[in-house]
Tab-separated table of C-alpha atoms and ligand atoms in Angstrom:
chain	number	residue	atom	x	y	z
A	112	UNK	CA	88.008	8.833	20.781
A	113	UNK	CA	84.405	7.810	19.833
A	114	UNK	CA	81.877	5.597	20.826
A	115	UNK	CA	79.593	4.349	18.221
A	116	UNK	CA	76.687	2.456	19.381
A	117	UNK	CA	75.103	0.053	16.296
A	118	UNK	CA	71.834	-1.387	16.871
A	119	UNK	CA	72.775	-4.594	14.132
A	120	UNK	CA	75.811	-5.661	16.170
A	121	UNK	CA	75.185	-7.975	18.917
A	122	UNK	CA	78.198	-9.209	20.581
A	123	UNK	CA	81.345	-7.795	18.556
A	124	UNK	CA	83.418	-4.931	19.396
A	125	UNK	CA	85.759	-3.593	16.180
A	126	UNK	CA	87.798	-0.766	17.170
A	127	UNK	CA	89.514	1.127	14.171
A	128	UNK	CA	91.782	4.751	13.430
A	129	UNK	CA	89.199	7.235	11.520
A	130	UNK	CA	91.463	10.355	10.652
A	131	UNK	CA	93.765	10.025	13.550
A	132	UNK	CA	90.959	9.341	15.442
A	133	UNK	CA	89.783	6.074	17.563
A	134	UNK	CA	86.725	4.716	17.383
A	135	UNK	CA	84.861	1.846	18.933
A	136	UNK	CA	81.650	0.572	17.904
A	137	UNK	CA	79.709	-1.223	20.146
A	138	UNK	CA	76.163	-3.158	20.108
A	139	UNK	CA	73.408	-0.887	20.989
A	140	UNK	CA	72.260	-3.086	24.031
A	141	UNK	CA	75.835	-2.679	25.839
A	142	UNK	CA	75.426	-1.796	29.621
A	143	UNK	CA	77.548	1.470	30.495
A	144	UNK	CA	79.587	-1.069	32.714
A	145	UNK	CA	80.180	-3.108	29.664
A	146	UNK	CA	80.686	-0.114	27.172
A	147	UNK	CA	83.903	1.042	29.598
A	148	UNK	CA	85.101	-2.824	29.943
A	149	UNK	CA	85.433	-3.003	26.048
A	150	UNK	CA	86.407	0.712	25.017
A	151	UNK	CA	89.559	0.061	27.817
A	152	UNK	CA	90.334	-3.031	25.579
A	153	UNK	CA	90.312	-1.885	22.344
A	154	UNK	CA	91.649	1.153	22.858
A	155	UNK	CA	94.837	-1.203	24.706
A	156	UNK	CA	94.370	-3.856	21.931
A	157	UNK	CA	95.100	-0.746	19.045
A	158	UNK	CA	98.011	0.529	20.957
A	159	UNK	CA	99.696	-2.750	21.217
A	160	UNK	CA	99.074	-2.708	17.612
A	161	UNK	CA	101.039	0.584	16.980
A	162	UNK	CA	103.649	-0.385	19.173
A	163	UNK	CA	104.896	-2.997	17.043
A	164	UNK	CA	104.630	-1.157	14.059
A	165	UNK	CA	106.576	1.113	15.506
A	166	UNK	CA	109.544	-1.100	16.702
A	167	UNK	CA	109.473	-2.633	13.559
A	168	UNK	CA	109.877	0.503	11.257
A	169	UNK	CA	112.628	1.674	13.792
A	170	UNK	CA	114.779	4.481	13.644
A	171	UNK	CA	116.799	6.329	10.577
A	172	UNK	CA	119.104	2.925	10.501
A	173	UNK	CA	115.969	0.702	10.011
A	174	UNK	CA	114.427	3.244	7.375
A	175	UNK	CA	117.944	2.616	5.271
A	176	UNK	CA	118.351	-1.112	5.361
A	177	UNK	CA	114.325	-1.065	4.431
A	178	UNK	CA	115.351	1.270	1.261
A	179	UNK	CA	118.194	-1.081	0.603
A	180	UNK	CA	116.207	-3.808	0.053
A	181	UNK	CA	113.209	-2.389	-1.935
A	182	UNK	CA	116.239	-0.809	-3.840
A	183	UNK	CA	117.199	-4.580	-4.362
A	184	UNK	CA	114.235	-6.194	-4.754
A	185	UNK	CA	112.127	-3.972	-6.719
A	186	UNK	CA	114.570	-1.308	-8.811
A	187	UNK	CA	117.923	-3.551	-9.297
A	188	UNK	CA	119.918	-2.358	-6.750
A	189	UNK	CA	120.646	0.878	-8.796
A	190	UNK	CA	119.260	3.702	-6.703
A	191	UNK	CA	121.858	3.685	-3.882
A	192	UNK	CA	120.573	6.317	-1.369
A	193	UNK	CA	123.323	8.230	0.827
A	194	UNK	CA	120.765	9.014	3.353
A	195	UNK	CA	117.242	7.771	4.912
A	196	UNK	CA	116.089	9.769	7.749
A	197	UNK	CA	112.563	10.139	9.357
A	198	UNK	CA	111.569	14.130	9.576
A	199	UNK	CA	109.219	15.445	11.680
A	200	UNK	CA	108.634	18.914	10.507
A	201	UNK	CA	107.761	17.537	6.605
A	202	UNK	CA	103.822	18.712	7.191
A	203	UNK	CA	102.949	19.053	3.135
A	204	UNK	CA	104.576	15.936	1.640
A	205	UNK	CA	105.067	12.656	2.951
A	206	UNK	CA	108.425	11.862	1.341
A	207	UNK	CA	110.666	13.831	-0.464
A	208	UNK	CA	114.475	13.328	-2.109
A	209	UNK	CA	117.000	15.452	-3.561
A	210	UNK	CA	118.832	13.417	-6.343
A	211	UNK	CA	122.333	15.650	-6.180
A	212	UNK	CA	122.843	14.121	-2.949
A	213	UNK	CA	121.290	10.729	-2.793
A	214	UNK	CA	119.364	11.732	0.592
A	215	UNK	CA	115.581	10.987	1.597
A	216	UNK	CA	113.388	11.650	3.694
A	217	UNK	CA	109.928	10.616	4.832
A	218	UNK	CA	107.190	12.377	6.643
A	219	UNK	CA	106.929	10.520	10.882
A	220	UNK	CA	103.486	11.257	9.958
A	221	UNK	CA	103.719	7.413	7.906
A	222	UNK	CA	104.924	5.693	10.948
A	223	UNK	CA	101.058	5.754	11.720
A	224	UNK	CA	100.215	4.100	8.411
A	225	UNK	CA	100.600	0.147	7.153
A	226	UNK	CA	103.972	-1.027	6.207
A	227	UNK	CA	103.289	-1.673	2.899
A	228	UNK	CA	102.170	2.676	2.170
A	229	UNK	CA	105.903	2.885	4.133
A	230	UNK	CA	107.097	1.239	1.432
A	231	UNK	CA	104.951	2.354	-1.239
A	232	UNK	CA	106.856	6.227	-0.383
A	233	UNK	CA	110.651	4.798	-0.075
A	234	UNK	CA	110.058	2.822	-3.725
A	235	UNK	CA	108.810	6.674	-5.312
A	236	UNK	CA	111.803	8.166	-3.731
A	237	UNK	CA	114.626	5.365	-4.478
A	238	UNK	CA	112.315	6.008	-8.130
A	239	UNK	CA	113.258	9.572	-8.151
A	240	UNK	CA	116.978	8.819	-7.661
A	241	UNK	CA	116.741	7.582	-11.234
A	242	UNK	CA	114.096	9.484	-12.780
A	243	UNK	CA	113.409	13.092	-11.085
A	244	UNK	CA	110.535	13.609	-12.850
A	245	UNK	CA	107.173	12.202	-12.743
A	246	UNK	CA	107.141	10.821	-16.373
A	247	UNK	CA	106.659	7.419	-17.789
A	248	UNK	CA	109.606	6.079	-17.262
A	249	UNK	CA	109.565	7.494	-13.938
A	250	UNK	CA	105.820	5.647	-13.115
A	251	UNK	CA	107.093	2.726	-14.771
A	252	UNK	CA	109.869	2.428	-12.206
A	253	UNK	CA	107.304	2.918	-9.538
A	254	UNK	CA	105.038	0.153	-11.050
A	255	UNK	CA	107.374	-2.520	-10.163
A	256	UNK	CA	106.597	-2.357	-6.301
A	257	UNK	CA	103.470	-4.531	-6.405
A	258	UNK	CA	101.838	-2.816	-3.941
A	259	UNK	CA	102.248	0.738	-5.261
A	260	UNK	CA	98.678	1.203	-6.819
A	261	UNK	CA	97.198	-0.253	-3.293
A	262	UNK	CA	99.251	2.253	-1.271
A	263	UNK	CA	98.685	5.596	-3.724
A	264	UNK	CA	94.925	5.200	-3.148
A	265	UNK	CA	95.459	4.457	0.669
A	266	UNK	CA	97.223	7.943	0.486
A	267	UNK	CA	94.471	9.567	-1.644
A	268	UNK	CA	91.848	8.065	1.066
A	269	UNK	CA	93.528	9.796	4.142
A	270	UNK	CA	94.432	13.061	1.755
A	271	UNK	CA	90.595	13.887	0.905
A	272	UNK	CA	89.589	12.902	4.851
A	273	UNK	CA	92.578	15.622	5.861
A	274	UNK	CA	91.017	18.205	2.969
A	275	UNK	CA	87.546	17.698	4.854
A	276	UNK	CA	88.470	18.315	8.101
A	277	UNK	CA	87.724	21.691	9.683
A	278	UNK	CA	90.997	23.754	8.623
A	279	UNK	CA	92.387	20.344	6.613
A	280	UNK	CA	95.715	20.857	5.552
A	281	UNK	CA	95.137	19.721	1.645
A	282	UNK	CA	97.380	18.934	-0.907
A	283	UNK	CA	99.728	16.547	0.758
A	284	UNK	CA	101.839	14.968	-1.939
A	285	UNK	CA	104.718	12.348	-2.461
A	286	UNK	CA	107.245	14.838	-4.131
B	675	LIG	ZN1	107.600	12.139	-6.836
């Protein structure tokens, strides 16, 4: 976590996630007794935050009714995945499928990110259950989910902060 003191703010506190990373910026003319008072409820405030996003993206079950119906919504019902799991060891990509089988999976690493970037990643998948390559039919599928420009430069943004970092692990792709 990090501290930033800003001598422009005078009474707000706005605590955000930099690179998996917390920080709090505070006005410059915060007492020390203050500064600990408002980190403490920030830092409580984001967590609360996270919580619910992660009761509300759930477990494997959740992740397949949530394909289901951008399946529905968004690509006509047709892609009709067999399997939706979360994976924890997917370090490179943040989703990936394999069309034989119908199965998916997507990178825990997204159950830190907004719903709609969640969404973004099942929609390319579902995509790919149609289309396995990345052509123009395949984007065009992709298109349909409102959102999806939104959510691939959200995933650009935290791909170039990774590929900065000291020993960033670069490349991370939807496959
Ligand atoms: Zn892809």
């Amino acid at each position: 976590m990090e501290v930033r003191r800003s001598a422009r703010r005078r009474r707000t506190v706005t605590a955000y996630q930099e690179s998996g990373r917390t920080v709090v910026l505070i006005p410059a003319a915060f007492t020390p007794a203050e500064e600990r008072r408002w980190v403490a409820q920030m830092v409580a405030k984001l967590q609360t935050r996270e919580e619910r996003r992660r009761r509300s993206l759930g477990g494997d079950e959740e992740l397949m009714g949530r394909a289901r119906a951008l399946s529905a919504a968004h690509l006509d019902g047709v892609p009709q995945p067999a399997s939706v799991r979360w994976v924890g060891n997917q370090q490179r990509r943040w989703g990936s499928c394999t069309p034989a089988d119908g199965s998916i999976r997507l990178s825990s690493r997204l159950r830190s990110m907004p719903e709609y970037v969640v969404d973004y990643v099942l929609v390319h998948e579902l995509a790919h259950l149609i289309e396995p390559s990345h052509d123009a039919r395949f984007w065009a599928l992709v298109a349909r989910y409102p959102r999806a420009e939104r959510a691939r430069g959200f995933l650009e943004g935290v791909e170039s902060v990774r590929a900065d970092g000291a020993g960033g692990d670069d490349g991370d792709l939807v496959d």
